[in-house]
Amino acid sequence: MNEPGAAESRSFRDRLAAAWHRLRGGSLSPGRAAASIFVGLLVGCSPFYGVHGFIVLGICIPLRLDAAISYFAAHVSNPITGPVLFLLELQVGSLLLTGHTTGLTFDEARALGFVGLVAAVGGRMLVGWMVVGNLAASLGGGITWVLTTRVRALREPERARARKKTRARYRLAIRPVRWYVRIKLVMDPALDAVAALSRSMGRVFEAGSGVGHLGLGLLDQGRATSLAGVDIDA
């Protein structure tokens, strides 16, 4: 017979595991990893120091992004790099709003502290963050997407070859369709979710197939034995 304390301990561990799973948002695809890093860097570069963690949670949990990775990325504004980052945002914001940079030096900015900086030049820092933050977040998210895509291709060579085969089917399509298919094959969670099922889908009929990348992706991954698709757009 189980003791009450053991049952309570298991219940606590189960709740803790469920909370951690919710924070992580599910399996980490290249698209989710890149979006999580993007959010973390964008929030971390913002002049809302002290509440970055709450902002990350408020964005990541509803969007099912990885809040743990995003919060780690938000530490780009740590005590070492933060003053340099905020001074850069101040200079960029000042240049955009006034046409010239500010004369505030790094030592003066450090002496003022974060609160003093916000009080003195908050508007300029906010404008600068919109530029610097978005550039940093886009760069970090793009690098993350490339790296995680390559790592997944190395870990799942069969699936990588299947994706390549599916992309090759669209080599004569117009460029927007080719890029759409390329992006969807990597970032669309529906294909991975269906492909992860324990058995083959057999004969597949896809209604509302669009350009057909989902059905063809299943076929090329061996998750379907045959495919037929229809769409209202000829």
PDB file of N, CA and C in Angstrom, residues 6-92:
ATOM      1  N   ALA A   6       4.194   9.496  -0.345  1.00  0.00           N
ATOM      2  CA  ALA A   6       4.724   9.116  -1.661  1.00  0.00           C
ATOM      3  C   ALA A   6       3.783   9.566  -2.769  1.00  0.00           C
ATOM      4  N   ALA A   7       2.466   9.413  -2.533  1.00  0.00           N
ATOM      5  CA  ALA A   7       1.488   9.840  -3.536  1.00  0.00           C
ATOM      6  C   ALA A   7       1.538  11.345  -3.742  1.00  0.00           C
ATOM      7  N   GLU A   8       1.658  12.092  -2.640  1.00  0.00           N
ATOM      8  CA  GLU A   8       1.739  13.551  -2.747  1.00  0.00           C
ATOM      9  C   GLU A   8       3.015  13.960  -3.480  1.00  0.00           C
ATOM     10  N   SER A   9       4.116  13.224  -3.222  1.00  0.00           N
ATOM     11  CA  SER A   9       5.376  13.533  -3.889  1.00  0.00           C
ATOM     12  C   SER A   9       5.267  13.309  -5.389  1.00  0.00           C
ATOM     13  N   ARG A  10       4.622  12.188  -5.778  1.00  0.00           N
ATOM     14  CA  ARG A  10       4.435  11.917  -7.202  1.00  0.00           C
ATOM     15  C   ARG A  10       3.546  12.969  -7.833  1.00  0.00           C
ATOM     16  N   SER A  11       2.494  13.366  -7.111  1.00  0.00           N
ATOM     17  CA  SER A  11       1.581  14.381  -7.633  1.00  0.00           C
ATOM     18  C   SER A  11       2.310  15.701  -7.848  1.00  0.00           C
ATOM     19  N   PHE A  12       3.175  16.054  -6.901  1.00  0.00           N
ATOM     20  CA  PHE A  12       3.938  17.293  -7.044  1.00  0.00           C
ATOM     21  C   PHE A  12       4.882  17.212  -8.247  1.00  0.00           C
ATOM     22  N   ARG A  13       5.563  16.045  -8.380  1.00  0.00           N
ATOM     23  CA  ARG A  13       6.466  15.876  -9.521  1.00  0.00           C
ATOM     24  C   ARG A  13       5.706  15.926 -10.833  1.00  0.00           C
ATOM     25  N   ASP A  14       4.508  15.341 -10.859  1.00  0.00           N
ATOM     26  CA  ASP A  14       3.692  15.362 -12.076  1.00  0.00           C
ATOM     27  C   ASP A  14       3.299  16.793 -12.435  1.00  0.00           C
ATOM     28  N   ARG A  15       2.907  17.568 -11.422  1.00  0.00           N
ATOM     29  CA  ARG A  15       2.531  18.962 -11.682  1.00  0.00           C
ATOM     30  C   ARG A  15       3.730  19.766 -12.152  1.00  0.00           C
ATOM     31  N   LEU A  16       4.881  19.491 -11.540  1.00  0.00           N
ATOM     32  CA  LEU A  16       6.097  20.195 -11.934  1.00  0.00           C
ATOM     33  C   LEU A  16       6.486  19.849 -13.365  1.00  0.00           C
ATOM     34  N   ALA A  17       6.374  18.562 -13.718  1.00  0.00           N
ATOM     35  CA  ALA A  17       6.694  18.132 -15.085  1.00  0.00           C
ATOM     36  C   ALA A  17       5.728  18.751 -16.082  1.00  0.00           C
ATOM     37  N   ALA A  18       4.451  18.827 -15.712  1.00  0.00           N
ATOM     38  CA  ALA A  18       3.455  19.429 -16.605  1.00  0.00           C
ATOM     39  C   ALA A  18       3.741  20.911 -16.812  1.00  0.00           C
ATOM     40  N   ALA A  19       4.123  21.602 -15.720  1.00  0.00           N
ATOM     41  CA  ALA A  19       4.447  23.031 -15.837  1.00  0.00           C
ATOM     42  C   ALA A  19       5.669  23.234 -16.718  1.00  0.00           C
ATOM     43  N   TRP A  20       6.678  22.382 -16.541  1.00  0.00           N
ATOM     44  CA  TRP A  20       7.893  22.493 -17.362  1.00  0.00           C
ATOM     45  C   TRP A  20       7.576  22.214 -18.826  1.00  0.00           C
ATOM     46  N   HIS A  21       6.723  21.214 -19.097  1.00  0.00           N
ATOM     47  CA  HIS A  21       6.335  20.900 -20.474  1.00  0.00           C
ATOM     48  C   HIS A  21       5.598  22.081 -21.102  1.00  0.00           C
ATOM     49  N   ARG A  22       4.764  22.747 -20.308  1.00  0.00           N
ATOM     50  CA  ARG A  22       4.038  23.903 -20.825  1.00  0.00           C
ATOM     51  C   ARG A  22       4.993  25.053 -21.135  1.00  0.00           C
ATOM     52  N   LEU A  23       6.008  25.232 -20.289  1.00  0.00           N
ATOM     53  CA  LEU A  23       6.993  26.276 -20.541  1.00  0.00           C
ATOM     54  C   LEU A  23       7.761  25.988 -21.829  1.00  0.00           C
ATOM     55  N   ARG A  24       8.092  24.703 -22.062  1.00  0.00           N
ATOM     56  CA  ARG A  24       8.848  24.351 -23.259  1.00  0.00           C
ATOM     57  C   ARG A  24       7.983  24.358 -24.511  1.00  0.00           C
ATOM     58  N   GLY A  25       6.682  24.171 -24.379  1.00  0.00           N
ATOM     59  CA  GLY A  25       5.762  24.314 -25.503  1.00  0.00           C
ATOM     60  C   GLY A  25       5.714  23.152 -26.462  1.00  0.00           C
ATOM     61  N   GLY A  26       6.425  22.058 -26.207  1.00  0.00           N
ATOM     62  CA  GLY A  26       6.397  20.914 -27.110  1.00  0.00           C
ATOM     63  C   GLY A  26       7.747  20.656 -27.746  1.00  0.00           C
ATOM     64  N   SER A  27       7.755  19.820 -28.789  1.00  0.00           N
ATOM     65  CA  SER A  27       9.002  19.478 -29.461  1.00  0.00           C
ATOM     66  C   SER A  27       9.609  20.716 -30.118  1.00  0.00           C
ATOM     67  N   LEU A  28      10.930  20.772 -30.142  1.00  0.00           N
ATOM     68  CA  LEU A  28      11.622  21.976 -30.589  1.00  0.00           C
ATOM     69  C   LEU A  28      11.981  21.844 -32.069  1.00  0.00           C
ATOM     70  N   SER A  29      11.087  22.291 -32.922  1.00  0.00           N
ATOM     71  CA  SER A  29      11.356  22.320 -34.359  1.00  0.00           C
ATOM     72  C   SER A  29      12.229  23.531 -34.678  1.00  0.00           C
ATOM     73  N   PRO A  30      12.864  23.558 -35.857  1.00  0.00           N
ATOM     74  CA  PRO A  30      13.670  24.731 -36.223  1.00  0.00           C
ATOM     75  C   PRO A  30      12.877  26.029 -36.180  1.00  0.00           C
ATOM     76  N   GLY A  31      11.625  25.982 -36.624  1.00  0.00           N
ATOM     77  CA  GLY A  31      10.812  27.188 -36.613  1.00  0.00           C
ATOM     78  C   GLY A  31      10.522  27.679 -35.209  1.00  0.00           C
ATOM     79  N   ARG A  32      10.192  26.747 -34.291  1.00  0.00           N
ATOM     80  CA  ARG A  32       9.908  27.142 -32.912  1.00  0.00           C
ATOM     81  C   ARG A  32      11.168  27.619 -32.212  1.00  0.00           C
ATOM     82  N   ALA A  33      12.286  26.974 -32.489  1.00  0.00           N
ATOM     83  CA  ALA A  33      13.550  27.405 -31.879  1.00  0.00           C
ATOM     84  C   ALA A  33      13.903  28.817 -32.334  1.00  0.00           C
ATOM     85  N   ALA A  34      13.786  29.075 -33.638  1.00  0.00           N
ATOM     86  CA  ALA A  34      14.116  30.397 -34.172  1.00  0.00           C
ATOM     87  C   ALA A  34      13.174  31.466 -33.617  1.00  0.00           C
ATOM     88  N   ALA A  35      11.876  31.149 -33.542  1.00  0.00           N
ATOM     89  CA  ALA A  35      10.912  32.117 -33.016  1.00  0.00           C
ATOM     90  C   ALA A  35      11.159  32.390 -31.534  1.00  0.00           C
ATOM     91  N   SER A  36      11.545  31.353 -30.780  1.00  0.00           N
ATOM     92  CA  SER A  36      11.817  31.531 -29.350  1.00  0.00           C
ATOM     93  C   SER A  36      13.030  32.430 -29.125  1.00  0.00           C
ATOM     94  N   ILE A  37      14.080  32.204 -29.915  1.00  0.00           N
ATOM     95  CA  ILE A  37      15.266  33.055 -29.813  1.00  0.00           C
ATOM     96  C   ILE A  37      14.928  34.484 -30.234  1.00  0.00           C
ATOM     97  N   PHE A  38      14.139  34.632 -31.279  1.00  0.00           N
ATOM     98  CA  PHE A  38      13.744  35.964 -31.751  1.00  0.00           C
ATOM     99  C   PHE A  38      13.041  36.737 -30.636  1.00  0.00           C
ATOM    100  N   VAL A  39      12.066  36.095 -29.998  1.00  0.00           N
ATOM    101  CA  VAL A  39      11.321  36.758 -28.925  1.00  0.00           C
ATOM    102  C   VAL A  39      12.254  37.111 -27.766  1.00  0.00           C
ATOM    103  N   GLY A  40      13.123  36.154 -27.382  1.00  0.00           N
ATOM    104  CA  GLY A  40      14.024  36.401 -26.267  1.00  0.00           C
ATOM    105  C   GLY A  40      14.957  37.567 -26.512  1.00  0.00           C
ATOM    106  N   LEU A  41      15.555  37.622 -27.693  1.00  0.00           N
ATOM    107  CA  LEU A  41      16.476  38.719 -28.006  1.00  0.00           C
ATOM    108  C   LEU A  41      15.741  40.049 -28.112  1.00  0.00           C
ATOM    109  N   LEU A  42      14.561  40.027 -28.715  1.00  0.00           N
ATOM    110  CA  LEU A  42      13.792  41.268 -28.853  1.00  0.00           C
ATOM    111  C   LEU A  42      13.417  41.817 -27.478  1.00  0.00           C
ATOM    112  N   VAL A  43      12.951  40.938 -26.595  1.00  0.00           N
ATOM    113  CA  VAL A  43      12.586  41.370 -25.241  1.00  0.00           C
ATOM    114  C   VAL A  43      13.832  41.770 -24.456  1.00  0.00           C
ATOM    115  N   GLY A  44      14.915  40.983 -24.583  1.00  0.00           N
ATOM    116  CA  GLY A  44      16.134  41.277 -23.845  1.00  0.00           C
ATOM    117  C   GLY A  44      16.758  42.606 -24.219  1.00  0.00           C
ATOM    118  N   CYS A  45      16.584  43.030 -25.464  1.00  0.00           N
ATOM    119  CA  CYS A  45      17.127  44.313 -25.907  1.00  0.00           C
ATOM    120  C   CYS A  45      16.245  45.491 -25.508  1.00  0.00           C
ATOM    121  N   SER A  46      15.044  45.191 -25.025  1.00  0.00           N
ATOM    122  CA  SER A  46      14.103  46.273 -24.719  1.00  0.00           C
ATOM    123  C   SER A  46      14.518  47.006 -23.445  1.00  0.00           C
ATOM    124  N   PRO A  47      14.116  48.263 -23.301  1.00  0.00           N
ATOM    125  CA  PRO A  47      14.455  49.052 -22.098  1.00  0.00           C
ATOM    126  C   PRO A  47      13.503  48.804 -20.943  1.00  0.00           C
ATOM    127  N   PHE A  48      12.882  47.616 -20.898  1.00  0.00           N
ATOM    128  CA  PHE A  48      11.954  47.281 -19.816  1.00  0.00           C
ATOM    129  C   PHE A  48      12.656  46.348 -18.832  1.00  0.00           C
ATOM    130  N   TYR A  49      13.825  46.773 -18.410  1.00  0.00           N
ATOM    131  CA  TYR A  49      14.656  45.951 -17.547  1.00  0.00           C
ATOM    132  C   TYR A  49      13.957  45.659 -16.224  1.00  0.00           C
ATOM    133  N   GLY A  50      14.036  44.387 -15.799  1.00  0.00           N
ATOM    134  CA  GLY A  50      13.398  43.983 -14.558  1.00  0.00           C
ATOM    135  C   GLY A  50      12.126  43.195 -14.766  1.00  0.00           C
ATOM    136  N   VAL A  51      11.517  43.313 -15.950  1.00  0.00           N
ATOM    137  CA  VAL A  51      10.275  42.577 -16.223  1.00  0.00           C
ATOM    138  C   VAL A  51      10.408  41.728 -17.487  1.00  0.00           C
ATOM    139  N   HIS A  52      11.645  41.526 -17.951  1.00  0.00           N
ATOM    140  CA  HIS A  52      11.847  40.735 -19.161  1.00  0.00           C
ATOM    141  C   HIS A  52      11.248  39.338 -19.037  1.00  0.00           C
ATOM    142  N   GLY A  53      11.430  38.712 -17.874  1.00  0.00           N
ATOM    143  CA  GLY A  53      10.923  37.355 -17.689  1.00  0.00           C
ATOM    144  C   GLY A  53       9.416  37.279 -17.830  1.00  0.00           C
ATOM    145  N   PHE A  54       8.697  38.257 -17.270  1.00  0.00           N
ATOM    146  CA  PHE A  54       7.241  38.259 -17.360  1.00  0.00           C
ATOM    147  C   PHE A  54       6.778  38.488 -18.803  1.00  0.00           C
ATOM    148  N   ILE A  55       7.491  39.352 -19.522  1.00  0.00           N
ATOM    149  CA  ILE A  55       7.129  39.609 -20.914  1.00  0.00           C
ATOM    150  C   ILE A  55       7.357  38.354 -21.752  1.00  0.00           C
ATOM    151  N   VAL A  56       8.479  37.672 -21.517  1.00  0.00           N
ATOM    152  CA  VAL A  56       8.773  36.428 -22.249  1.00  0.00           C
ATOM    153  C   VAL A  56       7.669  35.404 -22.008  1.00  0.00           C
ATOM    154  N   LEU A  57       7.271  35.211 -20.750  1.00  0.00           N
ATOM    155  CA  LEU A  57       6.212  34.250 -20.446  1.00  0.00           C
ATOM    156  C   LEU A  57       4.893  34.659 -21.093  1.00  0.00           C
ATOM    157  N   GLY A  58       4.587  35.947 -21.064  1.00  0.00           N
ATOM    158  CA  GLY A  58       3.337  36.429 -21.639  1.00  0.00           C
ATOM    159  C   GLY A  58       3.249  36.233 -23.139  1.00  0.00           C
ATOM    160  N   ILE A  59       4.395  36.180 -23.811  1.00  0.00           N
ATOM    161  CA  ILE A  59       4.409  35.968 -25.259  1.00  0.00           C
ATOM    162  C   ILE A  59       4.538  34.490 -25.598  1.00  0.00           C
ATOM    163  N   CYS A  60       5.443  33.798 -24.932  1.00  0.00           N
ATOM    164  CA  CYS A  60       5.784  32.421 -25.324  1.00  0.00           C
ATOM    165  C   CYS A  60       4.706  31.408 -24.982  1.00  0.00           C
ATOM    166  N   ILE A  61       4.097  31.514 -23.807  1.00  0.00           N
ATOM    167  CA  ILE A  61       3.114  30.502 -23.414  1.00  0.00           C
ATOM    168  C   ILE A  61       1.893  30.497 -24.335  1.00  0.00           C
ATOM    169  N   PRO A  62       1.265  31.644 -24.639  1.00  0.00           N
ATOM    170  CA  PRO A  62       0.125  31.599 -25.574  1.00  0.00           C
ATOM    171  C   PRO A  62       0.519  31.124 -26.970  1.00  0.00           C
ATOM    172  N   LEU A  63       1.734  31.453 -27.424  1.00  0.00           N
ATOM    173  CA  LEU A  63       2.175  31.074 -28.758  1.00  0.00           C
ATOM    174  C   LEU A  63       2.832  29.694 -28.791  1.00  0.00           C
ATOM    175  N   ARG A  64       2.924  29.037 -27.629  1.00  0.00           N
ATOM    176  CA  ARG A  64       3.521  27.709 -27.506  1.00  0.00           C
ATOM    177  C   ARG A  64       4.967  27.698 -28.006  1.00  0.00           C
ATOM    178  N   LEU A  65       5.698  28.742 -27.645  1.00  0.00           N
ATOM    179  CA  LEU A  65       7.122  28.792 -27.921  1.00  0.00           C
ATOM    180  C   LEU A  65       7.879  28.276 -26.702  1.00  0.00           C
ATOM    181  N   ASP A  66       9.184  28.102 -26.835  1.00  0.00           N
ATOM    182  CA  ASP A  66       9.994  27.583 -25.737  1.00  0.00           C
ATOM    183  C   ASP A  66      10.402  28.740 -24.834  1.00  0.00           C
ATOM    184  N   ALA A  67       9.679  28.898 -23.718  1.00  0.00           N
ATOM    185  CA  ALA A  67       9.922  30.026 -22.818  1.00  0.00           C
ATOM    186  C   ALA A  67      11.282  29.925 -22.143  1.00  0.00           C
ATOM    187  N   ALA A  68      11.774  28.704 -21.917  1.00  0.00           N
ATOM    188  CA  ALA A  68      13.075  28.542 -21.259  1.00  0.00           C
ATOM    189  C   ALA A  68      14.194  29.063 -22.152  1.00  0.00           C
ATOM    190  N   ILE A  69      14.178  28.669 -23.418  1.00  0.00           N
ATOM    191  CA  ILE A  69      15.195  29.142 -24.361  1.00  0.00           C
ATOM    192  C   ILE A  69      15.059  30.644 -24.579  1.00  0.00           C
ATOM    193  N   SER A  70      13.825  31.109 -24.685  1.00  0.00           N
ATOM    194  CA  SER A  70      13.585  32.533 -24.911  1.00  0.00           C
ATOM    195  C   SER A  70      14.093  33.365 -23.739  1.00  0.00           C
ATOM    196  N   TYR A  71      13.848  32.886 -22.516  1.00  0.00           N
ATOM    197  CA  TYR A  71      14.309  33.613 -21.336  1.00  0.00           C
ATOM    198  C   TYR A  71      15.832  33.637 -21.270  1.00  0.00           C
ATOM    199  N   PHE A  72      16.460  32.539 -21.667  1.00  0.00           N
ATOM    200  CA  PHE A  72      17.923  32.503 -21.717  1.00  0.00           C
ATOM    201  C   PHE A  72      18.450  33.545 -22.711  1.00  0.00           C
ATOM    202  N   ALA A  73      17.808  33.636 -23.888  1.00  0.00           N
ATOM    203  CA  ALA A  73      18.233  34.612 -24.903  1.00  0.00           C
ATOM    204  C   ALA A  73      18.017  36.039 -24.408  1.00  0.00           C
ATOM    205  N   ALA A  74      17.009  36.241 -23.562  1.00  0.00           N
ATOM    206  CA  ALA A  74      16.717  37.590 -23.051  1.00  0.00           C
ATOM    207  C   ALA A  74      17.840  38.122 -22.169  1.00  0.00           C
ATOM    208  N   HIS A  75      18.724  37.234 -21.716  1.00  0.00           N
ATOM    209  CA  HIS A  75      19.849  37.676 -20.895  1.00  0.00           C
ATOM    210  C   HIS A  75      20.958  38.311 -21.726  1.00  0.00           C
ATOM    211  N   VAL A  76      20.656  38.649 -22.968  1.00  0.00           N
ATOM    212  CA  VAL A  76      21.598  39.427 -23.770  1.00  0.00           C
ATOM    213  C   VAL A  76      21.873  40.767 -23.098  1.00  0.00           C
ATOM    214  N   SER A  77      20.931  41.222 -22.287  1.00  0.00           N
ATOM    215  CA  SER A  77      21.110  42.485 -21.559  1.00  0.00           C
ATOM    216  C   SER A  77      21.586  42.209 -20.140  1.00  0.00           C
ATOM    217  N   ASN A  78      22.650  41.439 -20.020  1.00  0.00           N
ATOM    218  CA  ASN A  78      23.227  41.160 -18.701  1.00  0.00           C
ATOM    219  C   ASN A  78      24.064  42.354 -18.240  1.00  0.00           C
ATOM    220  N   PRO A  79      24.525  42.353 -16.986  1.00  0.00           N
ATOM    221  CA  PRO A  79      25.280  43.520 -16.472  1.00  0.00           C
ATOM    222  C   PRO A  79      26.526  43.866 -17.275  1.00  0.00           C
ATOM    223  N   ILE A  80      27.066  42.921 -18.035  1.00  0.00           N
ATOM    224  CA  ILE A  80      28.272  43.201 -18.824  1.00  0.00           C
ATOM    225  C   ILE A  80      27.918  43.849 -20.159  1.00  0.00           C
ATOM    226  N   THR A  81      26.967  43.266 -20.869  1.00  0.00           N
ATOM    227  CA  THR A  81      26.632  43.770 -22.215  1.00  0.00           C
ATOM    228  C   THR A  81      25.501  44.790 -22.190  1.00  0.00           C
ATOM    229  N   GLY A  82      24.705  44.796 -21.097  1.00  0.00           N
ATOM    230  CA  GLY A  82      23.555  45.695 -21.049  1.00  0.00           C
ATOM    231  C   GLY A  82      23.880  47.159 -21.261  1.00  0.00           C
ATOM    232  N   PRO A  83      24.847  47.733 -20.515  1.00  0.00           N
ATOM    233  CA  PRO A  83      25.162  49.151 -20.718  1.00  0.00           C
ATOM    234  C   PRO A  83      25.584  49.478 -22.150  1.00  0.00           C
ATOM    235  N   VAL A  84      26.366  48.580 -22.768  1.00  0.00           N
ATOM    236  CA  VAL A  84      26.793  48.805 -24.158  1.00  0.00           C
ATOM    237  C   VAL A  84      25.581  48.768 -25.087  1.00  0.00           C
ATOM    238  N   LEU A  85      24.701  47.798 -24.861  1.00  0.00           N
ATOM    239  CA  LEU A  85      23.512  47.653 -25.693  1.00  0.00           C
ATOM    240  C   LEU A  85      22.601  48.867 -25.568  1.00  0.00           C
ATOM    241  N   PHE A  86      22.349  49.312 -24.349  1.00  0.00           N
ATOM    242  CA  PHE A  86      21.460  50.450 -24.139  1.00  0.00           C
ATOM    243  C   PHE A  86      22.072  51.750 -24.674  1.00  0.00           C
ATOM    244  N   LEU A  87      23.392  51.878 -24.571  1.00  0.00           N
ATOM    245  CA  LEU A  87      24.038  53.064 -25.123  1.00  0.00           C
ATOM    246  C   LEU A  87      23.922  53.080 -26.642  1.00  0.00           C
ATOM    247  N   LEU A  88      24.053  51.905 -27.268  1.00  0.00           N
ATOM    248  CA  LEU A  88      23.885  51.809 -28.716  1.00  0.00           C
ATOM    249  C   LEU A  88      22.468  52.203 -29.115  1.00  0.00           C
ATOM    250  N   GLU A  89      21.485  51.692 -28.378  1.00  0.00           N
ATOM    251  CA  GLU A  89      20.097  52.050 -28.677  1.00  0.00           C
ATOM    252  C   GLU A  89      19.856  53.540 -28.485  1.00  0.00           C
ATOM    253  N   LEU A  90      20.488  54.112 -27.485  1.00  0.00           N
ATOM    254  CA  LEU A  90      20.362  55.555 -27.250  1.00  0.00           C
ATOM    255  C   LEU A  90      20.905  56.348 -28.431  1.00  0.00           C
ATOM    256  N   GLN A  91      22.068  55.958 -28.932  1.00  0.00           N
ATOM    257  CA  GLN A  91      22.681  56.672 -30.047  1.00  0.00           C
ATOM    258  C   GLN A  91      21.847  56.533 -31.323  1.00  0.00           C
ATOM    259  N   VAL A  92      21.364  55.324 -31.580  1.00  0.00           N
ATOM    260  CA  VAL A  92      20.535  55.113 -32.773  1.00  0.00           C
ATOM    261  C   VAL A  92      19.235  55.898 -32.668  1.00  0.00           C
TER     262      VAL A  92
END
